[in-house]
Amino acid sequence: MGKSNMSAQLWSDEPTRLDLLSFDAVAKTVVQAVLDDALDPVTVGVSGAWGSGKTTVLRLIEDELAPKPPATDTTILVISTDPWRYDPGVGAKETLIGEVLSAVAAELAKKEQPEGRISRARTMLTKLRQRVDWAKALQVAAKTSLTLQLPSVDDLTSLINTEPSNDDADAGDPPSRGLGEFRSEFRTLMESAELSHLRRVVVLVDDLDRCLPDTVVDTLETIRLFLAVPKMAFVVAADEHRVADALRARFPDPGSGQQAAQERYFEEPASLYLHKIVQTTVPLPTLSRFDTEAFLVLLQLSQRLTVEELTPYIEACVHLRLEKGLLDDLAEAVNGNDILAEMAFASRMTPILYEKLQGSPRRIKRFLNDLRVRQSVAGHRGIELEPDIVAKLMVLEKLLPDAFAIVLGWLARGELRSRMARLETAAGRPAPEPPAAEDADPTPDNAASPDQEPRPSPDEGGSEPVAFDDDLIRWAKLPPSLGDVDLAPYLYLAAAFTGEQLLDAGLPGRLRDIAANLLSGVRFDQRRVTDADITALGEDDALSLVEYLGRAGRDRPTDQTAAVRSLVRIATAYPATTERATRLLQSIPARELEPATILVLPPGVPVFRGVLEHWKSHVPAGQDQIGRTLDIALATGNRR
């Protein structure tokens, strides 16, 4: 497959076990720490911003810890938990402890004899679970008392094991309520012969940075509860700064962040508390420029190749990264697939995505999904643009909103074609050779320098020359060139998505409704502007409308026919505007003429016949339909 299919399915926003980012290095570093006997017990942090791939790293860690042949007598028990999804009606502390005990109970069940006597470990586990049940009951009671309600009988009986089951027959005295003795009893459980095969219990904690402050504190307090017990290891994936923000609500800084003169290495209480629990943190690196480009290539390939076919490309990217190679060598590193289209797309998109998305894999993936959605919607609306053109416009819309608003303003004022041409010149792009000199802007180009917009003429509106923004120039340098592309339909669609009102600030308010009706794609709306309405305009307003309609017909092919029809009506009613209307009509590129546009010009009127002859003399080679339509129009005029 030689062409990148940008209309294919979307990428899932869910984390994956397919390592497209070489995060295996981070995962292996964390695994080494949690299995290091000198660090037993331990808590390791995996810190990174939103969308940086923390959950993917946790999955890679889980895979790295999975049993591998040959089987050994020691086992690593992995428990995945997500405090963000805990039931808010039950405390985070009790929920996390309950998940650990449930996992240990399942592991214990694998080692117990089906017909054997209840083990001492089972007895201790039962007592611990009863403690948690009491703690949960107290949570329910506290919550319901706040609403002046008593806990229902069902609430309490479901949370408190008041009667021992058959498995608990040898449990001995009822356990004391609460979690006061939990740590020592849990330690005894972990040291029992029945669990001697366990080398580590590794708890993977995800999304802690999404939680409310109380949940953050309770989760960390629970981790602290376990940290005196050997074999316990926690991996906390979270944005360390956001967790510290949540801790400040519980541990405020009495000095308001002011460092005492004698405290050279001052740390606020929230950070001290966090570092007391999390012994070491592995920062998740943001994507480099090489990583960004490789990620873009691999994401595209992942949708048309099997995992087996994709794996050699992943490995080749790792090798090129280690060898400081260029991604250009990827196509040669793996034989069997044509990936030039994917590489070309990644090469074009990398410079600005690398800068604007701060190396976030999730933001990159979301941008590509937005691109595909917009491409699909545009296609269903009859807007046919190449994927790389839509991608370039999406960069402007999503990543450079201020610059996008400027371009929408050009569209609203009918200046899009001329401004885009000058922007491309400022970006160092050669101007496309027009089929005819008259296809260019009919006003003189009086730009003072290549990076400065020309002083606006009556054809463009405005009052002062304005230098193009640096972001706009950098965007214009991105391939492909947009000099010969009709961007108006897409920009109208994008403006509709964002709710932007495309109003020409240079057109007086009293004329905007008239202009909107004249350019409407519905003939009924066009007829709402009667001949009497046009006669009542006055010469100055008529000239303003001619300027506006002329620019719309030149820059917005979808409005071309309606604009030309309206120009004829106004020029007929106000002969003084005819010369300007003629120049504007001649500025419509002959290569972009619609047959319907040609047929609305009255060839029997000398000035309009002159426009038809002008177009006829500038029809590019290969535009046979336009040439034939012009021949028909001119022949009709001859018969008249």
XYZ file of C-alpha atoms in Angstrom:
640
model
C 0.000 0.000 0.000
C 1.716 3.140 -1.165
C -0.736 5.796 -0.071
C -1.609 6.804 3.453
C -5.346 6.355 3.936
C -6.384 9.343 5.975
C -10.064 8.355 5.757
C -9.480 5.125 7.696
C -10.711 4.353 11.199
C -9.803 6.443 14.220
C -7.119 5.596 16.747
C -8.304 4.500 20.167
C -7.553 6.922 22.986
C -7.139 3.991 25.366
C -3.644 3.037 26.570
C -1.998 0.163 24.736
C 0.465 -2.623 25.338
C 2.001 -2.013 21.914
C 5.093 0.074 22.651
C 5.358 2.620 19.834
C 7.374 5.048 21.962
C 10.242 2.928 23.325
C 8.876 3.277 26.847
C 10.159 -0.225 27.571
C 13.322 1.421 28.904
C 11.267 3.206 31.572
C 9.294 0.060 32.375
C 12.446 -2.052 32.816
C 13.995 0.589 35.090
C 10.930 0.534 37.342
C 10.848 -3.277 37.389
C 14.490 -3.380 38.484
C 13.650 -1.055 41.379
C 10.606 -2.970 42.637
C 12.501 -6.290 42.503
C 15.606 -4.928 44.213
C 15.860 -6.676 47.611
C 17.739 -3.673 48.993
C 14.620 -1.532 48.382
C 12.084 -3.846 50.001
C 9.463 -2.438 50.592
C 9.408 0.413 48.060
C 7.233 2.942 46.274
C 8.310 4.172 42.842
C 6.671 7.077 41.058
C 6.216 7.331 37.290
C 5.689 11.036 36.694
C 4.479 12.667 33.526
C 1.959 15.193 32.248
C -1.532 14.342 31.021
C -1.384 12.174 27.909
C 2.328 11.403 28.234
C 1.821 7.620 28.324
C 1.851 6.772 32.051
C -0.855 4.118 31.783
C 0.917 2.522 28.840
C 4.073 2.316 30.980
C 2.086 0.594 33.761
C 0.886 -2.002 31.267
C 4.425 -2.568 30.042
C 5.516 -3.016 33.675
C 2.737 -5.542 34.198
C 3.840 -7.477 31.116
C 7.478 -7.339 32.258
C 6.501 -8.819 35.637
C 4.364 -11.580 34.124
C 5.646 -15.137 34.665
C 8.123 -16.257 32.028
C 9.304 -19.780 31.324
C 10.877 -21.695 32.808
C 8.527 -21.426 35.793
C 10.086 -20.783 39.197
C 8.958 -21.365 42.762
C 8.645 -17.648 43.419
C 5.719 -15.565 42.231
C 5.175 -11.867 41.711
C 1.596 -10.863 42.404
C 0.577 -7.798 40.377
C -2.483 -5.763 41.397
C -3.758 -2.921 39.197
C -5.894 -0.242 40.827
C -7.344 3.123 39.827
C -8.418 5.402 42.703
C -10.139 7.716 40.244
C -12.751 4.990 39.699
C -13.347 4.157 43.356
C -16.888 4.265 44.703
C -17.164 7.692 46.384
C -19.500 6.159 48.978
C -16.671 4.024 50.370
C -13.331 5.376 51.542
C -10.321 5.148 49.240
C -8.275 3.611 52.064
C -10.727 0.766 52.626
C -11.159 0.183 48.883
C -7.421 -0.099 48.199
C -6.840 -2.399 51.197
C -9.797 -4.513 50.096
C -8.344 -4.907 46.594
C -4.975 -6.015 47.999
C -6.581 -8.521 50.376
C -8.805 -9.923 47.611
C -5.787 -10.488 45.382
C -3.855 -12.139 48.237
C -6.887 -14.328 49.010
C -7.035 -15.478 45.385
C -3.316 -16.279 45.468
C -3.719 -18.136 48.756
C -6.562 -20.214 47.325
C -4.230 -21.540 44.623
C -1.914 -23.024 47.257
C -4.450 -24.451 49.701
C -5.494 -28.080 49.579
C -9.156 -28.505 48.540
C -9.940 -30.832 51.455
C -7.365 -29.482 53.883
C -7.849 -27.849 57.259
C -8.262 -24.092 57.343
C -4.767 -22.641 57.282
C -3.375 -20.110 59.718
C -2.923 -17.690 56.795
C -6.613 -18.031 55.913
C -7.525 -17.249 59.518
C -5.402 -14.093 59.537
C -6.760 -13.032 56.173
C -10.318 -13.386 57.464
C -9.551 -11.174 60.471
C -8.014 -8.528 58.222
C -11.004 -8.519 55.901
C -13.331 -8.128 58.888
C -11.338 -5.071 59.955
C -11.898 -3.570 56.540
C -15.609 -4.409 56.709
C -15.857 -2.493 60.006
C -14.000 0.444 58.509
C -16.383 0.482 55.545
C -19.352 0.389 57.896
C -18.037 3.405 59.755
C -17.644 5.220 56.440
C -21.304 4.535 55.567
C -22.447 5.609 59.009
C -20.485 8.841 58.860
C -21.822 9.635 55.401
C -25.461 8.941 56.219
C -25.328 10.902 59.452
C -24.403 13.979 57.461
C -27.751 13.677 55.699
C -29.616 13.074 58.978
C -30.313 9.458 58.016
C -29.380 6.275 59.766
C -27.668 3.460 57.845
C -30.154 0.873 56.690
C -30.006 -2.648 58.040
C -28.956 -3.882 54.585
C -26.065 -1.400 54.511
C -24.625 -2.631 57.778
C -25.223 -6.330 57.358
C -23.580 -6.299 53.935
C -20.491 -4.531 55.269
C -19.967 -6.167 58.671
C -19.315 -9.896 58.949
C -20.912 -10.496 62.340
C -21.192 -14.263 61.927
C -18.131 -16.336 60.986
C -18.475 -18.570 57.938
C -17.346 -22.176 57.876
C -13.942 -20.994 56.667
C -13.723 -18.768 59.733
C -14.516 -21.485 62.282
C -11.051 -21.326 63.792
C -10.771 -17.598 63.593
C -10.645 -17.327 67.364
C -11.732 -14.143 69.090
C -13.576 -11.550 66.997
C -11.162 -9.034 65.526
C -10.879 -5.624 67.040
C -12.676 -3.007 65.063
C -10.911 -0.627 62.676
C -7.451 -0.695 61.153
C -5.342 0.024 64.213
C -3.575 -3.355 64.262
C -3.763 -3.929 60.535
C -0.084 -3.433 59.690
C 1.315 -5.971 62.133
C -1.316 -8.565 61.263
C -0.761 -8.069 57.525
C 2.979 -8.487 58.065
C 2.343 -11.778 59.841
C 0.173 -12.861 56.925
C 2.877 -12.074 54.369
C 5.450 -14.010 56.442
C 3.248 -17.114 56.639
C 4.428 -20.364 55.104
C 1.442 -20.429 52.769
C 2.648 -17.220 51.095
C 6.371 -17.955 51.214
C 6.349 -18.416 47.437
C 5.460 -14.738 46.957
C 8.529 -12.687 46.136
C 6.674 -9.390 45.722
C 3.177 -7.954 45.768
C 3.375 -5.104 43.243
C 0.462 -2.645 43.286
C 0.191 -0.471 40.170
C -1.680 2.754 41.029
C -2.985 4.784 38.097
C -4.728 8.157 37.670
C -4.013 9.408 41.204
C -3.482 12.910 39.780
C -7.120 12.977 38.620
C -8.525 12.417 42.124
C -9.919 14.869 44.660
C -7.532 15.862 47.466
C -9.164 13.567 50.062
C -8.774 10.540 47.783
C -5.152 11.430 47.069
C -4.315 11.677 50.764
C -6.201 8.491 51.717
C -4.511 6.517 48.933
C -1.039 7.685 49.969
C -1.852 6.993 53.633
C -2.787 3.435 52.668
C 0.472 3.016 50.774
C 2.301 4.270 53.868
C 0.429 1.660 55.922
C 1.901 -1.109 53.753
C 5.413 0.316 53.489
C 6.628 -1.292 56.722
C 5.728 -4.738 55.370
C 8.359 -6.607 53.350
C 7.478 -7.881 49.874
C 5.237 -4.869 49.235
C 5.963 -2.573 46.278
C 3.876 0.259 44.818
C 4.213 1.978 41.464
C 2.298 5.272 41.367
C 1.742 6.751 37.907
C 0.773 10.402 38.262
C 1.786 13.938 37.510
C 3.875 14.657 40.602
C 3.061 18.375 40.522
C -0.708 17.747 40.443
C -0.462 15.300 43.338
C 1.490 17.908 45.319
C -1.257 20.451 44.524
C -3.846 18.081 46.013
C -1.709 17.516 49.111
C -1.475 21.241 49.827
C -5.128 21.227 50.854
C -4.210 18.867 53.722
C -0.654 20.048 54.348
C -0.541 23.819 53.766
C 2.745 25.673 53.854
C 2.785 27.826 56.995
C 5.446 30.026 55.442
C 3.353 30.625 52.305
C 6.232 29.403 50.177
C 8.756 31.828 51.623
C 12.132 30.168 52.137
C 13.909 30.991 55.340
C 17.372 32.458 54.835
C 19.057 29.593 56.680
C 17.105 26.856 54.825
C 19.203 26.277 51.759
C 17.242 23.242 50.559
C 13.756 24.265 51.621
C 10.823 21.979 50.685
C 7.180 22.734 51.395
C 5.212 20.262 53.573
C 3.252 18.794 50.655
C 6.445 17.850 48.781
C 8.074 16.503 51.950
C 5.062 14.288 52.614
C 5.034 12.974 49.041
C 8.766 12.258 49.016
C 8.450 10.436 52.345
C 6.125 7.927 50.693
C 7.490 7.843 47.139
C 11.169 7.010 47.544
C 12.134 7.664 43.938
C 10.440 8.996 40.819
C 11.132 8.035 37.224
C 10.157 10.971 34.991
C 8.494 10.026 31.741
C 10.347 11.831 28.943
C 8.405 13.942 26.480
C 8.756 12.990 22.856
C 11.768 14.337 21.025
C 11.485 15.466 17.429
C 12.728 12.053 16.298
C 10.223 10.322 18.618
C 7.368 12.475 17.299
C 8.119 11.638 13.691
C 8.576 7.936 14.466
C 5.299 7.908 16.428
C 3.428 9.460 13.493
C 4.824 6.847 11.116
C 4.113 3.916 13.436
C 0.588 5.114 14.239
C -0.275 5.157 10.547
C 1.324 1.777 9.928
C -0.463 0.253 12.931
C -3.773 0.540 11.098
C -2.759 -1.408 8.017
C -0.162 -3.864 9.325
C -0.485 -6.767 11.726
C 1.460 -6.701 14.985
C 3.928 -9.162 13.488
C 4.418 -6.930 10.443
C 4.678 -3.781 12.563
C 7.203 -5.150 15.080
C 10.242 -4.885 12.727
C 9.465 -1.181 12.204
C 9.236 -0.602 15.964
C 12.570 -2.349 16.450
C 14.135 -0.413 13.579
C 13.028 2.891 15.166
C 14.663 1.830 18.447
C 17.890 0.996 16.610
C 17.898 4.280 14.699
C 17.302 6.202 17.930
C 20.217 4.476 19.663
C 22.506 4.942 16.678
C 21.512 8.626 16.299
C 20.293 7.777 12.844
C 17.720 9.466 10.663
C 14.187 8.225 10.283
C 14.688 8.562 6.528
C 16.549 5.244 6.789
C 13.466 3.430 8.132
C 12.175 2.441 4.699
C 15.492 0.766 3.904
C 15.813 -0.821 7.354
C 12.735 -3.011 6.831
C 11.855 -4.603 3.509
C 8.427 -5.700 2.369
C 6.143 -2.654 2.619
C 5.914 0.674 0.847
C 5.821 3.232 3.681
C 6.842 6.318 1.728
C 3.396 7.935 2.013
C 3.363 7.526 5.810
C 6.887 8.875 6.082
C 6.120 11.864 3.876
C 3.056 12.758 5.972
C 5.031 12.408 9.223
C 7.873 14.520 7.860
C 5.494 17.339 6.914
C 3.596 17.311 10.211
C 6.436 16.768 12.693
C 7.919 20.298 12.913
C 4.764 22.030 14.088
C 3.240 19.114 16.039
C 6.499 18.683 17.933
C 6.442 22.319 18.977
C 2.746 22.871 19.570
C 1.756 19.588 21.277
C 4.610 19.549 23.819
C 5.630 15.987 23.004
C 2.345 14.478 24.244
C 1.420 11.171 22.570
C -2.248 11.555 23.465
C -2.454 15.068 22.011
C -0.830 13.833 18.803
C -3.297 10.962 18.573
C -6.246 13.276 19.206
C -5.045 15.709 16.581
C -4.894 12.907 14.016
C -8.384 11.731 15.016
C -9.735 15.281 14.651
C -8.067 15.437 11.255
C -9.758 12.278 10.069
C -13.158 13.371 11.362
C -12.844 16.728 9.625
C -11.682 15.040 6.403
C -14.709 12.743 6.516
C -17.204 15.532 7.222
C -15.704 17.698 4.496
C -15.930 14.813 2.022
C -19.599 14.242 2.830
C -20.187 17.959 2.273
C -18.626 17.692 -1.177
C -15.414 19.433 -0.138
C -12.683 17.434 -1.799
C -9.234 18.311 -0.458
C -6.119 16.208 -0.211
C -5.329 14.916 3.301
C -2.128 16.948 3.578
C -4.060 20.146 2.766
C -6.695 19.361 5.422
C -3.882 18.555 7.852
C -2.249 21.914 7.227
C -5.542 23.739 7.741
C -6.189 21.715 10.903
C -2.822 22.815 12.275
C -3.934 26.402 11.780
C -7.380 25.813 13.284
C -6.429 23.656 16.282
C -2.936 24.800 17.186
C -2.824 28.432 16.029
C -6.297 29.791 16.878
C -5.275 33.468 16.715
C -3.770 33.028 13.270
C -6.831 31.035 12.204
C -9.070 33.943 13.215
C -6.969 36.244 11.015
C -7.446 33.969 7.999
C -11.196 33.757 8.654
C -11.212 37.550 8.674
C -9.606 37.554 5.233
C -12.342 35.225 4.042
C -15.091 37.393 5.517
C -13.683 40.505 3.814
C -13.190 38.766 0.490
C -9.403 39.126 0.696
C -8.500 35.468 1.065
C -6.889 34.877 -2.315
C -4.738 38.009 -2.376
C -3.688 37.752 1.275
C -2.817 34.067 0.961
C -0.728 34.818 -2.124
C 1.228 37.482 -0.278
C 1.565 35.261 2.798
C 3.105 32.513 0.687
C 5.491 35.056 -0.810
C 6.457 36.176 2.700
C 7.079 32.519 3.557
C 9.509 32.220 0.647
C 7.248 30.209 -1.610
C 7.389 31.084 -5.327
C 4.148 32.523 -6.571
C 2.285 30.161 -8.922
C 2.345 31.223 -12.537
C -1.157 32.376 -13.409
C -2.621 31.463 -16.815
C -3.157 35.156 -17.393
C -1.974 38.390 -15.859
C -5.552 39.356 -15.205
C -6.026 36.339 -12.969
C -3.999 38.183 -10.346
C -5.359 40.715 -7.942
C -6.599 43.673 -10.029
C -5.110 46.139 -7.582
C -1.418 47.049 -7.690
C 0.937 45.305 -5.283
C 2.535 48.040 -3.251
C 4.100 45.868 -0.565
C 7.133 47.496 0.998
C 8.908 44.225 1.852
C 8.320 40.490 1.440
C 7.312 39.971 5.084
C 4.896 42.879 5.253
C 1.366 43.026 3.959
C 0.791 45.689 1.301
C -1.113 48.835 2.089
C -4.710 47.779 1.587
C -6.384 49.153 -1.479
C -10.078 49.688 -2.078
C -10.110 46.080 -3.237
C -9.072 44.792 0.137
C -10.221 47.170 2.811
C -8.311 47.997 5.970
C -6.344 51.088 6.794
C -2.788 50.239 7.919
C -0.083 47.839 6.748
C 0.351 44.969 9.206
C 3.307 42.579 9.364
C 2.366 38.917 9.132
C 2.541 37.104 12.432
C 5.522 34.753 12.849
C 3.175 31.824 13.450
C 1.393 32.537 10.176
C 4.651 32.659 8.231
C 5.897 29.424 9.821
C 2.567 27.795 9.057
C 2.691 28.977 5.449
C 6.112 27.339 5.076
C 4.618 23.949 5.853
C 4.000 21.843 2.768
C 1.946 21.729 0.662
C 1.595 25.089 -1.032
C -1.930 26.517 -0.912
C -1.466 29.082 -3.655
C -3.771 27.376 -6.166
C -6.197 25.792 -3.691
C -9.746 26.967 -3.071
C -9.788 27.080 0.732
C -13.100 28.882 1.169
C -15.410 25.828 1.428
C -13.262 24.219 4.100
C -12.867 27.469 6.026
C -16.632 28.002 6.006
C -17.045 24.479 7.389
C -14.384 25.061 10.058
C -15.998 28.377 11.025
C -19.327 26.582 11.413
C -17.716 24.053 13.772
C -16.208 26.782 15.929
C -19.284 29.028 15.822
C -17.379 31.901 14.199
C -19.484 34.580 12.542
C -17.981 35.424 9.145
C -18.954 39.051 8.889
C -17.153 41.612 6.792
C -16.384 44.403 9.209
C -15.701 46.667 6.248
C -19.229 46.258 4.872
C -21.761 48.618 6.486
C -24.295 46.859 8.643
C -27.178 48.083 6.500
C -25.730 46.170 3.534
C -24.868 42.869 5.221
C -28.332 41.321 4.994
C -28.585 42.350 1.354
C -25.162 40.847 0.600
C -26.028 37.639 2.456
C -29.246 37.214 0.463
C -27.575 37.996 -2.851
C -24.920 35.329 -2.182
C -27.324 32.750 -0.801
C -27.372 29.379 -2.514
C -31.183 29.514 -2.352
C -32.803 31.363 -5.252
C -35.714 32.396 -3.030
C -33.304 34.342 -0.797
C -31.707 35.979 -3.851
C -35.123 37.120 -5.122
C -35.872 38.709 -1.750
C -33.556 41.526 -2.893
C -35.863 43.231 -5.363
C -34.957 45.650 -8.136
C -36.521 48.349 -5.970
C -34.120 47.451 -3.132
C -31.162 47.828 -5.484
C -32.438 51.110 -6.914
C -32.800 52.465 -3.372
C -29.176 51.747 -2.484
C -27.544 54.916 -3.703
C -24.323 55.010 -5.723
C -21.907 54.764 -2.768
C -23.593 51.707 -1.259
C -23.880 50.172 -4.719
C -20.112 50.517 -5.184
C -19.488 48.985 -1.756
C -21.618 45.996 -2.706
C -19.835 45.677 -6.053
C -16.478 45.543 -4.238
C -17.747 42.946 -1.787
C -19.476 40.767 -4.373
C -16.505 40.974 -6.731
C -14.107 39.717 -4.071
C -16.549 36.954 -3.094
C -16.840 35.803 -6.706
C -13.066 35.799 -7.104
C -12.077 34.186 -3.806
C -15.014 31.880 -3.052
C -15.866 29.623 -5.989
C -18.936 28.302 -4.175
C -20.371 31.860 -4.272
C -19.119 32.602 -7.778
C -22.337 32.269 -9.787
C -24.508 34.140 -7.279
C -21.898 36.902 -6.999
C -21.632 37.388 -10.777
C -25.420 37.419 -11.184
C -25.672 40.094 -8.488
C -22.853 42.172 -10.042
C -24.770 42.240 -13.314
C -27.909 43.441 -11.529
C -26.139 46.242 -9.669
C -23.980 47.359 -12.608
C -27.089 47.493 -14.777
C -28.856 49.702 -12.226
C -25.762 51.882 -11.587
C -23.693 52.354 -14.777
C -21.052 54.237 -12.743
C -20.064 50.953 -11.113
C -19.673 49.084 -14.417
C -15.941 49.717 -14.854
C -15.136 48.421 -11.373
C -17.467 45.450 -11.787
C -15.759 44.588 -15.087
C -12.276 44.616 -13.549
C -13.450 42.419 -10.700
C -15.096 39.969 -13.092
C -11.910 39.764 -15.145
C -9.966 38.957 -11.969
C -11.831 35.650 -11.598
C -9.330 33.045 -12.864
C -10.577 31.539 -16.110
C -9.470 28.097 -14.934
C -11.927 28.317 -12.012
C -14.986 29.441 -13.941
C -18.202 27.530 -13.402
C -20.339 26.974 -16.528
C -23.336 28.504 -14.738
C -21.265 31.635 -14.031
C -20.468 32.095 -17.732
C -24.101 31.738 -18.738
C -25.404 34.437 -16.371
C -23.361 37.160 -18.113
C -25.440 38.904 -20.818
C -23.230 38.658 -23.951
C -25.336 41.259 -25.708
C -24.051 43.986 -23.380
C -20.673 45.167 -24.741
C -18.875 45.434 -21.383
C -19.936 41.949 -20.322
C -19.143 40.533 -23.744
C -15.677 41.962 -23.240
C -15.407 39.976 -19.990
C -16.406 36.776 -21.819
C -13.813 37.431 -24.533
C -11.201 38.099 -21.859
C -11.956 34.795 -20.174
C -11.936 33.028 -23.521
C -8.426 34.304 -24.292
C -7.110 33.013 -20.971
C -8.622 29.537 -20.754
C -5.782 27.152 -19.833
C -5.041 24.131 -21.940
C -7.134 21.142 -20.966
C -10.108 23.189 -19.736
C -12.273 22.153 -22.705
C -15.613 22.425 -20.922
C -14.961 26.039 -19.921
C -13.852 26.880 -23.475
C -16.950 25.292 -25.034
C -19.278 27.087 -22.603
C -17.641 30.416 -23.430
C -18.035 29.668 -27.157
C -21.745 29.023 -26.625
C -22.188 32.249 -24.656
C -20.367 34.352 -27.274
C -22.294 32.694 -30.118
C -25.552 33.509 -28.349
C -24.496 37.149 -28.238
C -23.688 37.147 -31.948
C -27.196 35.905 -32.795
C -28.618 38.733 -30.785
